[in-house]
């Protein structure tokens, strides 16, 4: 069944800032009321996804990647490149920064760097997040950290549901209280904490900070990559393109009736964030509901989605060679 979607079972991580929205909003069976992360599509050793049904049931995504490269269009990467999460920030996350590929490879045992992006699924009315900083030089950055001038140093911005943020490695950032986010990121688990509000961890101690590494990898002065979503209407759906960058492209498919879509990618990661419907490929019909996560293998070139639902879809890109996204194909379809 190389033309069927591969459904993956989500995995949950408890965090001191976590909550219970993943149960309330997605019906997931979470381990506690401090569940911060749903690792939805992951081949990372710290939380590998397992195939939920079908031919490959019980296999981890990492095993599939190694044993069946044809499913992934022989995408040229030693490790599965991306990681999809849903994050429930019931409290503020630490102020943090992630390294790029070169730094992580050298200092974090061959890890990928971590460029990430966020689609705001839901948030409190007055929700904010930390995105960037105001220091003009590394020296000033270091001084403001040492003196604890967090209010002056950190840029706080307002957010609302539906917003999208691209967070390249080197960007100082933090999700804040009352935010539910779908994150698409490089497959990496390396975070350098700069400030943690002097909170105690589960063991009653201050959580570790990593200021030296953080200062080294932070982009100074802060530069924001502007993302301007573009909308394309195709039969039965609206396709929003949020970002097409070095490591990934991310889209939203809002299906209203029956959408005919085409995949020109090596493979696509998909997460149903709202509604329900049916995915139809040459292999059959597959029910979709809010909270489902799946991969469309390379050989699924055309497919239909029925129903009323929203899906966040992504595919990896090779750094430096941005590839045509699905939207190119759908644009052609819309024109033809
Ligand atoms: Zn992060």
Coordinates of C-alpha atoms and ligand atoms in Angstrom, one line a residue:
X1 CA 0.0 0.0 0.0
X2 CA 2.4 2.7 -1.2
X3 CA -0.4 4.9 -2.2
X4 CA -2.1 5.0 1.2
X5 CA -1.6 7.6 3.9
X6 CA 0.5 6.6 6.9
X7 CA -1.3 7.5 10.1
X8 CA 0.9 8.1 13.2
X9 CA -0.1 7.9 16.9
X10 CA 0.8 11.0 18.8
X11 CA 3.1 10.9 21.8
X12 CA 2.9 13.2 24.8
X13 CA 5.6 15.1 26.9
X14 CA 4.9 16.6 30.3
X15 CA 6.3 20.0 30.9
X16 CA 6.2 22.4 33.8
X17 CA 4.4 24.9 31.6
X18 CA 2.0 22.4 30.1
X19 CA -1.8 22.1 30.7
X20 CA -4.8 20.0 29.6
X21 CA -5.8 21.7 26.3
X22 CA -4.5 18.7 24.3
X23 CA -7.3 16.7 25.9
X24 CA -9.9 19.4 25.9
X25 CA -9.5 20.5 22.3
X26 CA -8.2 17.3 20.6
X27 CA -9.5 14.5 22.8
X28 CA -6.1 13.0 23.3
X29 CA -5.4 10.7 26.2
X30 CA -2.8 12.8 27.9
X31 CA -0.7 11.6 30.9
X32 CA -1.5 14.6 33.2
X33 CA -2.8 18.1 33.5
X34 CA 0.8 19.3 32.8
X35 CA 1.1 18.0 29.3
X36 CA 3.0 20.5 27.2
X37 CA 3.8 18.8 23.9
X38 CA 2.1 16.4 21.5
X39 CA 4.8 15.0 19.3
X40 CA 2.6 14.3 16.3
X41 CA 4.9 13.4 13.5
X42 CA 8.4 12.5 14.8
X43 CA 11.3 10.3 14.1
X44 CA 13.4 12.0 16.8
X45 CA 14.8 9.4 19.3
X46 CA 13.5 11.5 22.2
X47 CA 9.9 10.7 21.0
X48 CA 9.4 8.6 17.9
X49 CA 6.0 8.3 16.4
X50 CA 4.6 4.8 15.8
X51 CA 2.4 3.9 12.8
X52 CA -1.2 3.5 14.0
X53 CA -2.7 1.2 11.3
X54 CA -2.2 -0.4 7.9
X55 CA 0.8 -2.2 6.4
X56 CA 3.4 -0.7 8.6
X57 CA 1.5 -0.8 11.9
X58 CA 3.8 -0.8 15.0
X59 CA 6.8 0.5 13.1
X60 CA 8.4 3.8 14.2
X61 CA 8.7 6.6 11.7
X62 CA 12.5 6.3 12.0
X63 CA 12.3 2.6 11.0
X64 CA 10.1 3.4 8.0
X65 CA 12.6 6.1 7.0
X66 CA 15.5 3.6 7.1
X67 CA 13.7 0.6 5.6
X68 CA 11.4 2.2 3.0
X69 CA 13.1 5.2 1.4
X70 CA 10.7 4.8 -1.6
X71 CA 7.8 6.0 0.7
X72 CA 9.7 9.3 1.1
X73 CA 10.7 9.7 -2.6
X74 CA 14.3 8.9 -1.6
X75 CA 14.6 12.3 0.0
X76 CA 18.3 12.9 0.5
X77 CA 18.7 13.1 4.2
X78 CA 20.2 10.7 6.6
X79 CA 17.5 11.3 9.2
X80 CA 13.8 12.2 8.8
X81 CA 14.1 15.9 8.5
X82 CA 11.0 17.4 10.2
X83 CA 9.0 17.2 13.4
X84 CA 5.4 18.3 13.9
X85 CA 4.2 19.2 17.4
X86 CA 1.2 20.7 19.1
X87 CA 2.3 22.8 22.1
X88 CA 0.0 23.7 25.0
X89 CA 1.5 26.6 26.9
X90 CA -0.6 26.8 30.0
X91 CA 2.3 28.9 31.5
X92 CA 5.2 30.9 30.0
X93 CA 7.9 28.9 28.3
X94 CA 11.5 29.8 29.1
X95 CA 13.2 32.5 26.9
X96 CA 15.2 30.4 24.5
X97 CA 17.1 30.1 21.3
X98 CA 18.1 27.2 19.0
X99 CA 21.4 26.6 17.2
X100 CA 21.8 26.2 13.4
X101 CA 22.9 23.0 11.7
X102 CA 26.6 23.7 11.8
X103 CA 26.6 24.6 15.5
X104 CA 24.3 21.7 16.5
X105 CA 26.3 19.2 14.5
X106 CA 29.5 20.2 16.1
X107 CA 28.4 20.7 19.7
X108 CA 25.2 18.5 20.1
X109 CA 26.3 15.1 18.8
X110 CA 25.3 15.5 15.2
X111 CA 21.8 17.0 15.9
X112 CA 20.2 19.1 13.3
X113 CA 19.8 22.8 14.0
X114 CA 16.3 23.9 14.9
X115 CA 14.5 26.3 12.6
X116 CA 10.8 26.2 13.5
X117 CA 7.5 27.9 12.7
X118 CA 4.2 28.3 14.5
X119 CA 0.6 28.3 13.5
X120 CA -1.5 29.7 16.4
X121 CA -4.3 27.3 16.8
X122 CA -5.9 29.1 19.8
X123 CA -4.9 31.6 22.4
X124 CA -6.3 33.8 25.2
X125 CA -7.6 37.2 24.1
X126 CA -4.7 39.1 25.5
X127 CA -2.0 36.5 24.6
X128 CA 1.5 37.6 23.7
X129 CA 4.8 36.0 22.8
X130 CA 8.4 36.9 22.9
X131 CA 9.9 37.2 19.5
X132 CA 13.3 38.8 19.1
X133 CA 15.3 41.2 21.2
X134 CA 16.5 44.8 21.1
X135 CA 20.3 44.5 21.7
X136 CA 22.5 45.9 18.9
X137 CA 25.7 44.1 19.7
X138 CA 26.7 40.8 21.4
X139 CA 28.2 42.9 24.2
X140 CA 25.0 44.8 24.8
X141 CA 23.1 41.5 24.6
X142 CA 25.4 39.9 27.2
X143 CA 25.2 43.0 29.5
X144 CA 21.4 43.1 29.5
X145 CA 21.3 39.4 30.3
X146 CA 23.8 39.7 33.1
X147 CA 21.9 42.7 34.6
X148 CA 18.5 41.0 34.1
X149 CA 17.1 43.8 32.0
X150 CA 14.5 41.4 30.5
X151 CA 11.8 44.0 29.9
X152 CA 14.1 46.2 27.8
X153 CA 15.9 43.3 26.1
X154 CA 13.0 41.2 24.9
X155 CA 10.4 42.1 22.3
X156 CA 6.9 41.1 23.2
X157 CA 4.2 40.9 20.5
X158 CA 0.5 40.3 20.5
X159 CA -0.9 37.2 18.9
X160 CA -4.2 35.9 17.8
X161 CA -5.5 32.5 16.4
X162 CA -4.5 32.0 12.8
X163 CA -1.3 34.0 13.1
X164 CA 1.8 32.3 11.7
X165 CA 5.4 32.9 12.7
X166 CA 8.6 31.8 11.1
X167 CA 11.4 31.3 13.7
X168 CA 14.8 30.7 12.1
X169 CA 17.6 29.2 14.3
X170 CA 19.2 32.1 16.2
X171 CA 15.9 33.8 17.0
X172 CA 15.3 34.6 20.7
X173 CA 11.7 33.5 21.4
X174 CA 9.2 32.1 23.9
X175 CA 5.6 31.0 23.8
X176 CA 3.7 32.6 26.6
X177 CA 0.8 31.5 28.8
X178 CA -2.5 30.7 27.1
X179 CA -1.3 29.6 23.7
X180 CA -1.9 26.5 21.7
X181 CA 0.4 26.2 18.7
X182 CA 1.1 23.8 15.9
X183 CA 4.8 23.7 15.3
X184 CA 6.6 22.6 12.3
X185 CA 10.4 22.3 12.9
X186 CA 13.6 20.6 11.9
X187 CA 13.9 17.3 13.7
X188 CA 15.9 18.5 16.7
X189 CA 15.5 18.7 20.4
X190 CA 18.2 21.2 21.2
X191 CA 17.2 24.3 23.2
X192 CA 19.4 26.9 24.9
X193 CA 17.5 28.6 27.8
X194 CA 18.4 32.2 28.4
X195 CA 16.0 33.0 31.2
X196 CA 13.4 30.9 33.0
X197 CA 11.6 33.4 35.2
X198 CA 13.6 31.9 38.1
X199 CA 11.1 29.0 38.2
X200 CA 11.8 25.6 39.9
X201 CA 11.6 22.5 37.8
X202 CA 9.8 19.2 38.7
X203 CA 12.8 18.3 40.9
X204 CA 12.4 21.5 42.9
X205 CA 15.6 23.0 41.5
X206 CA 16.1 25.9 39.0
X207 CA 16.1 24.5 35.5
X208 CA 19.5 24.8 33.7
X209 CA 20.3 27.8 31.7
X210 CA 22.7 27.7 28.7
X211 CA 23.8 31.4 28.4
X212 CA 27.1 30.9 26.9
X213 CA 25.9 28.8 24.0
X214 CA 22.8 31.0 23.7
X215 CA 24.9 34.1 23.3
X216 CA 27.0 32.4 20.7
X217 CA 24.1 31.3 18.5
X218 CA 21.8 34.3 18.8
X219 CA 21.4 36.5 15.8
X220 CA 22.4 40.1 16.9
X221 CA 20.8 42.4 16.1
X222 CA 17.6 40.5 15.7
X223 CA 16.4 40.1 12.2
X224 CA 12.8 39.1 11.4
X225 CA 12.0 37.2 8.3
X226 CA 8.7 38.5 7.1
X227 CA 6.1 35.9 6.2
X228 CA 3.1 37.0 4.1
X229 CA 0.7 34.2 3.6
X230 CA -0.7 33.8 0.1
X231 CA -4.1 32.4 -0.7
X232 CA -5.0 30.2 -3.6
X233 CA -8.5 29.1 -4.4
X234 CA -8.7 25.6 -5.9
X235 CA -11.8 23.5 -6.5
X236 CA -13.3 22.7 -3.1
X237 CA -10.5 24.3 -1.0
X238 CA -8.5 27.3 -0.2
X239 CA -4.7 26.7 0.0
X240 CA -2.8 29.1 2.2
X241 CA 1.0 29.2 1.8
X242 CA 2.6 30.4 5.0
X243 CA 6.3 29.9 4.3
X244 CA 8.6 28.3 1.7
X245 CA 12.0 28.5 3.3
X246 CA 15.3 26.6 3.5
X247 CA 14.1 23.6 5.5
X248 CA 10.4 23.4 5.0
X249 CA 7.3 24.7 3.3
X250 CA 4.1 25.0 5.3
X251 CA 0.5 25.3 4.0
X252 CA -3.0 25.2 5.3
X253 CA -5.7 23.4 3.3
X254 CA -9.2 24.6 4.1
X255 CA -11.5 22.1 2.5
X256 CA -15.1 23.0 2.1
X257 CA -16.6 20.2 -0.1
X258 CA -14.4 18.0 -2.2
X259 CA -10.9 19.1 -3.0
X260 CA -8.7 17.5 -5.6
X261 CA -5.1 18.0 -4.7
X262 CA -1.8 17.0 -6.2
X263 CA 1.5 16.2 -4.5
X264 CA 4.6 17.2 -6.3
X265 CA 6.8 16.6 -3.3
X266 CA 8.8 13.7 -2.0
X267 CA 6.2 13.4 0.8
X268 CA 3.9 15.5 2.8
X269 CA 3.2 15.8 6.6
X270 CA -0.4 16.6 7.4
X271 CA -2.3 17.4 10.6
X272 CA -6.0 17.8 10.8
X273 CA -6.6 20.8 13.1
X274 CA -10.3 21.3 12.6
X275 CA -13.4 19.4 11.3
X276 CA -13.6 16.0 9.7
X277 CA -13.8 14.4 6.3
X278 CA -12.4 11.6 4.1
X279 CA -9.1 11.3 2.3
X280 CA -9.4 9.3 -0.9
X281 CA -6.5 7.8 -2.7
X282 CA -6.2 5.0 -5.3
X283 CA -6.0 2.6 -2.3
X284 CA -9.3 3.5 -0.7
X285 CA -11.0 5.9 1.6
X286 CA -9.6 7.0 4.9
X287 CA -11.6 8.9 7.5
X288 CA -10.0 12.1 8.8
X289 CA -10.8 13.8 12.0
X290 CA -9.5 16.7 14.1
X291 CA -6.2 15.5 15.8
X292 CA -5.2 13.0 13.1
X293 CA -1.7 13.2 11.8
X294 CA -0.4 11.4 8.7
X295 CA 2.2 11.3 6.0
X296 CA 1.3 11.2 2.3
X297 CA 4.0 9.0 0.7
X298 CA 5.7 9.9 -2.5
X299 CA 3.5 7.7 -4.7
X300 CA 0.3 9.5 -3.7
X301 CA 0.4 11.9 -6.5
X302 CA -3.2 12.9 -6.7
X303 CA -5.8 12.6 -3.9
X304 CA -9.2 14.0 -2.9
X305 CA -10.3 15.3 0.4
X306 CA -14.1 15.4 1.2
X307 CA -15.7 17.1 4.1
X308 CA -15.3 20.3 6.0
X309 CA -11.9 20.4 7.6
X310 CA -8.6 22.3 8.0
X311 CA -5.2 20.7 7.6
X312 CA -1.7 22.0 8.2
X313 CA 0.5 20.4 5.6
X314 CA 4.3 20.6 5.2
X315 CA 7.1 19.1 3.3
X316 CA 10.9 19.4 3.8
X317 CA 13.1 21.4 1.5
X318 CA 16.8 21.0 0.9
X319 CA 18.6 24.0 2.4
X320 CA 19.5 26.4 -0.3
X321 CA 17.3 24.9 -3.0
X322 CA 13.8 25.9 -2.4
X323 CA 11.6 23.6 -4.2
X324 CA 8.2 24.2 -5.8
X325 CA 5.5 23.7 -3.2
X326 CA 2.2 22.1 -3.6
X327 CA 0.7 25.5 -4.2
X328 CA 2.5 25.6 -7.5
X329 CA 0.6 22.5 -8.6
X330 CA -2.7 23.7 -7.3
X331 CA -2.2 27.1 -9.0
X332 CA -1.7 25.3 -12.3
X333 CA -4.8 23.3 -11.6
X334 CA -6.7 26.4 -10.8
X335 CA -5.6 27.9 -14.1
X336 CA -6.2 24.9 -16.2
Ligands
LIG1 ZN1 11.7 27.0 20.2

